Amino acid sequence: MQVSLIILAAGQGTRMNSDLPKVLHKVAAAPLLHHAMAAGHALEPALTVVVVGHGAEEVARAARDYDEDAQVVVQEQQLGTGHAVAQAAPMLADASGDAIVLYGDTPLIRPETLQAMLDARDKHAVVVLGFHTLEPGRYGRLLTQGEDLLAIREFNDATDKERAITLCNSGVICANAQTLFELVAQIGNANASGEYYLTDIVELARAQGLSTGVVICDEAETMGVNTRAQLAGAEAGFQCRARAEALENGVTLTAPETVFFALDTHIGRDAIIGPNVIFGPGVTIESGAEIKGFCHLEGCHVSRGADVGPFARLRPGAELAEFVHVGNFVEIKNSILDEGVKVGHLSYIGDADVGEHTNIGAGTVTCNYDGVMKHRTRIGKRAFIGSDTMLVAPVTLGDGALTASGSVITEDVPAAALAIARAKQINKPGLATRLMDKLKAIKAAKQKG
Ligand code: UD1
Ligand code: CA
């Protein structure tokens, strides 16, 4: 059956105390909005509609960054969740199958939970995601009778007896798309907040003789972000889950609590991740690769059998082929390192292509930026770059080329050539002793006088 997603992301998020729209604050290096979209995308939706309002342009851009086919609709005034869903109606006029309403500020809902809601649609016309909590606070309360959901009561409208209920509304709702819009069209705003409550569709559905039910999930999944403290809590929740998943998938984490994943981090089975490793967005680590402690990686690909760190930084566009070795205090950016390349210590390799089995000595720097433009360094196969070589790009070194330590390479080096580009050494016999004696004499004379 077809599924459509409606993601509500028009709210301001006043309590974040921020210039940035709430759904653009990040958890696991990705905007909150992307988390909601990712959960929904696992269901392979036919269409995703994001309802935007505050910071509409920025939020719309973020939505399309995640999914270029995402549709965006602007809710000019935030008149409530029911009103927000109604904005999506024209875009889903032809949608068949179910629609799932998600909130852009609720990042930890699992795809499996959404699937359970779709499954529960066999029994109920409207399915609401609920959770039990010891701190029901201002959540909407689920009024149930046996298996049936009778109504959702918003906190402001609830009696004391209803407020004592600890089964709450997560906000996620699933129904046939056309049924949803028919119900939403009937929502009024005669309530304590004067808002159009999406939650009213439960009672409206029942009045039409439709069945309404609840799927219950863990409270941790339904955590919404309204404050910076909750943002930090969501980060912790995400990391906790990502670490457990990595371990489950056969990844070794020496100290799981010190490793931080991004929403889109991919790590293959039998990879080994040391302590204090941080993954930014866009990282793929293949099976059997090892990332030693204290590394920072983003936008990079590390192939099978490669090893990185400790204390290495891989920046966007770093592509490490099989059995590449990147050692301590090395930074790699926008560079392709072919099979078996070694960069052991203290080097910066940026905007470079390095051929297989080339060895790059300690302290090598690709001087890739002239202050205005970036330039590429190309190094062939089985080359040997002496320690402390400056490769002033654009520059090309052929297969098997060798550079003398301390060289500043400004011209291309042909294959199999040795390039020496440094001042010639001169030895002056006895001059060291004479110089020292002279300096000592000057110091002694100064101390006397
Ligand atoms: C809502 C639910 C409540 C539930 C809670 C869970 C309603 C009426 N209440 O309350 O039962 O327990 O979520 O967190 O649905 N939004 C818009 N346009 C609007 C209003 C809201 O896009 O006009 C978006 C917000 O950006 C947010 C989401 O909808 O992403 C929820 O809105 P919010 O105002 O936080 O709802 P709650 O009062 O928390
Ligand atoms: Ca809320």
Short mmCIF file of C-alpha atoms and ligand atoms in Angstrom, two decimals, residues 8-12 22-23 51 75 77-84 102-106 131 138-141 152-154 168-171 195-199 222 224 226, ligand 1:
data_model
loop_
_atom_site.label_atom_id
_atom_site.label_comp_id
_atom_site.label_asym_id
_atom_site.label_seq_id
_atom_site.Cartn_x
_atom_site.Cartn_y
_atom_site.Cartn_z
CA LEU A 8 4.71 19.38 10.78
CA ALA A 9 7.52 21.89 11.11
CA ALA A 10 5.92 25.34 11.17
CA GLY A 11 6.23 26.09 14.88
CA GLN A 12 8.57 28.73 16.22
CA LYS A 22 13.76 24.83 16.00
CA VAL A 23 13.68 21.95 13.51
CA VAL A 51 4.55 22.00 6.50
CA GLN A 75 1.35 27.53 6.86
CA GLN A 77 -0.28 31.41 10.59
CA GLN A 78 0.23 28.68 13.16
CA LEU A 79 -3.36 28.01 14.12
CA GLY A 80 -2.76 24.52 15.46
CA THR A 81 -1.74 21.02 14.42
CA GLY A 82 -5.10 20.34 12.74
CA HIS A 83 -4.75 23.50 10.66
CA ALA A 84 -1.17 22.51 9.80
CA LEU A 102 4.99 13.23 12.12
CA TYR A 103 6.44 16.21 14.01
CA GLY A 104 9.67 17.78 12.80
CA ASP A 105 10.82 18.26 16.38
CA THR A 106 10.49 14.62 17.47
CA PHE A 131 3.31 6.15 25.37
CA ARG A 138 1.28 19.00 29.33
CA TYR A 139 0.94 16.15 26.85
CA GLY A 140 -2.44 15.30 25.42
CA ARG A 141 -4.03 12.39 27.35
CA ILE A 152 -7.41 12.65 22.96
CA ARG A 153 -7.81 15.35 25.59
CA GLU A 154 -5.41 18.29 25.40
CA CYS A 168 -0.11 10.24 26.45
CA ASN A 169 -0.26 11.29 22.82
CA SER A 170 3.08 11.31 20.96
CA GLY A 171 1.51 13.33 18.13
CA GLU A 195 -6.44 26.22 18.22
CA TYR A 196 -7.39 23.68 15.58
CA TYR A 197 -6.35 20.48 17.33
CA LEU A 198 -5.39 17.55 15.08
CA THR A 199 -6.21 15.39 18.08
CA THR A 222 8.49 10.15 21.55
CA GLY A 224 10.08 16.11 21.58
CA ASN A 226 11.39 22.23 22.94
C1 UD1 B 1 0.83 18.19 20.53
C2 UD1 B 1 -0.46 17.43 20.69
C3 UD1 B 1 -0.46 16.72 22.03
C4 UD1 B 1 0.75 15.82 22.15
C5 UD1 B 1 2.03 16.60 21.89
C6 UD1 B 1 3.21 15.67 21.79
C7 UD1 B 1 -2.17 18.64 19.46
C8 UD1 B 1 -3.32 19.57 19.55
N1 UD1 B 1 -1.58 18.34 20.60
O1 UD1 B 1 0.82 19.22 21.50
O2 UD1 B 1 -1.63 15.94 22.18
O3 UD1 B 1 0.81 15.21 23.41
O4 UD1 B 1 1.94 17.33 20.66
O5 UD1 B 1 4.39 16.39 21.68
O6 UD1 B 1 -1.86 18.17 18.39
N2 UD1 B 1 2.87 22.81 14.39
C9 UD1 B 1 2.69 23.38 13.16
N3 UD1 B 1 1.70 24.30 12.98
C10 UD1 B 1 0.89 24.68 13.99
C11 UD1 B 1 1.08 24.10 15.26
C12 UD1 B 1 2.07 23.15 15.43
O7 UD1 B 1 3.40 23.05 12.21
O8 UD1 B 1 0.03 25.52 13.75
C13 UD1 B 1 3.94 21.81 14.56
C14 UD1 B 1 5.01 22.28 15.52
O9 UD1 B 1 6.04 22.91 14.80
C15 UD1 B 1 5.47 20.97 16.14
C16 UD1 B 1 4.23 20.11 16.12
O10 UD1 B 1 3.37 20.67 15.15
O11 UD1 B 1 6.44 20.33 15.34
C17 UD1 B 1 3.54 20.03 17.48
O12 UD1 B 1 3.09 21.31 17.86
P1 UD1 B 1 3.10 21.79 19.36
O13 UD1 B 1 2.57 23.16 19.41
O14 UD1 B 1 4.44 21.55 19.96
O15 UD1 B 1 2.02 20.79 20.00
P2 UD1 B 1 1.85 20.47 21.51
O16 UD1 B 1 1.13 21.59 22.17
O17 UD1 B 1 3.13 20.04 22.11
#
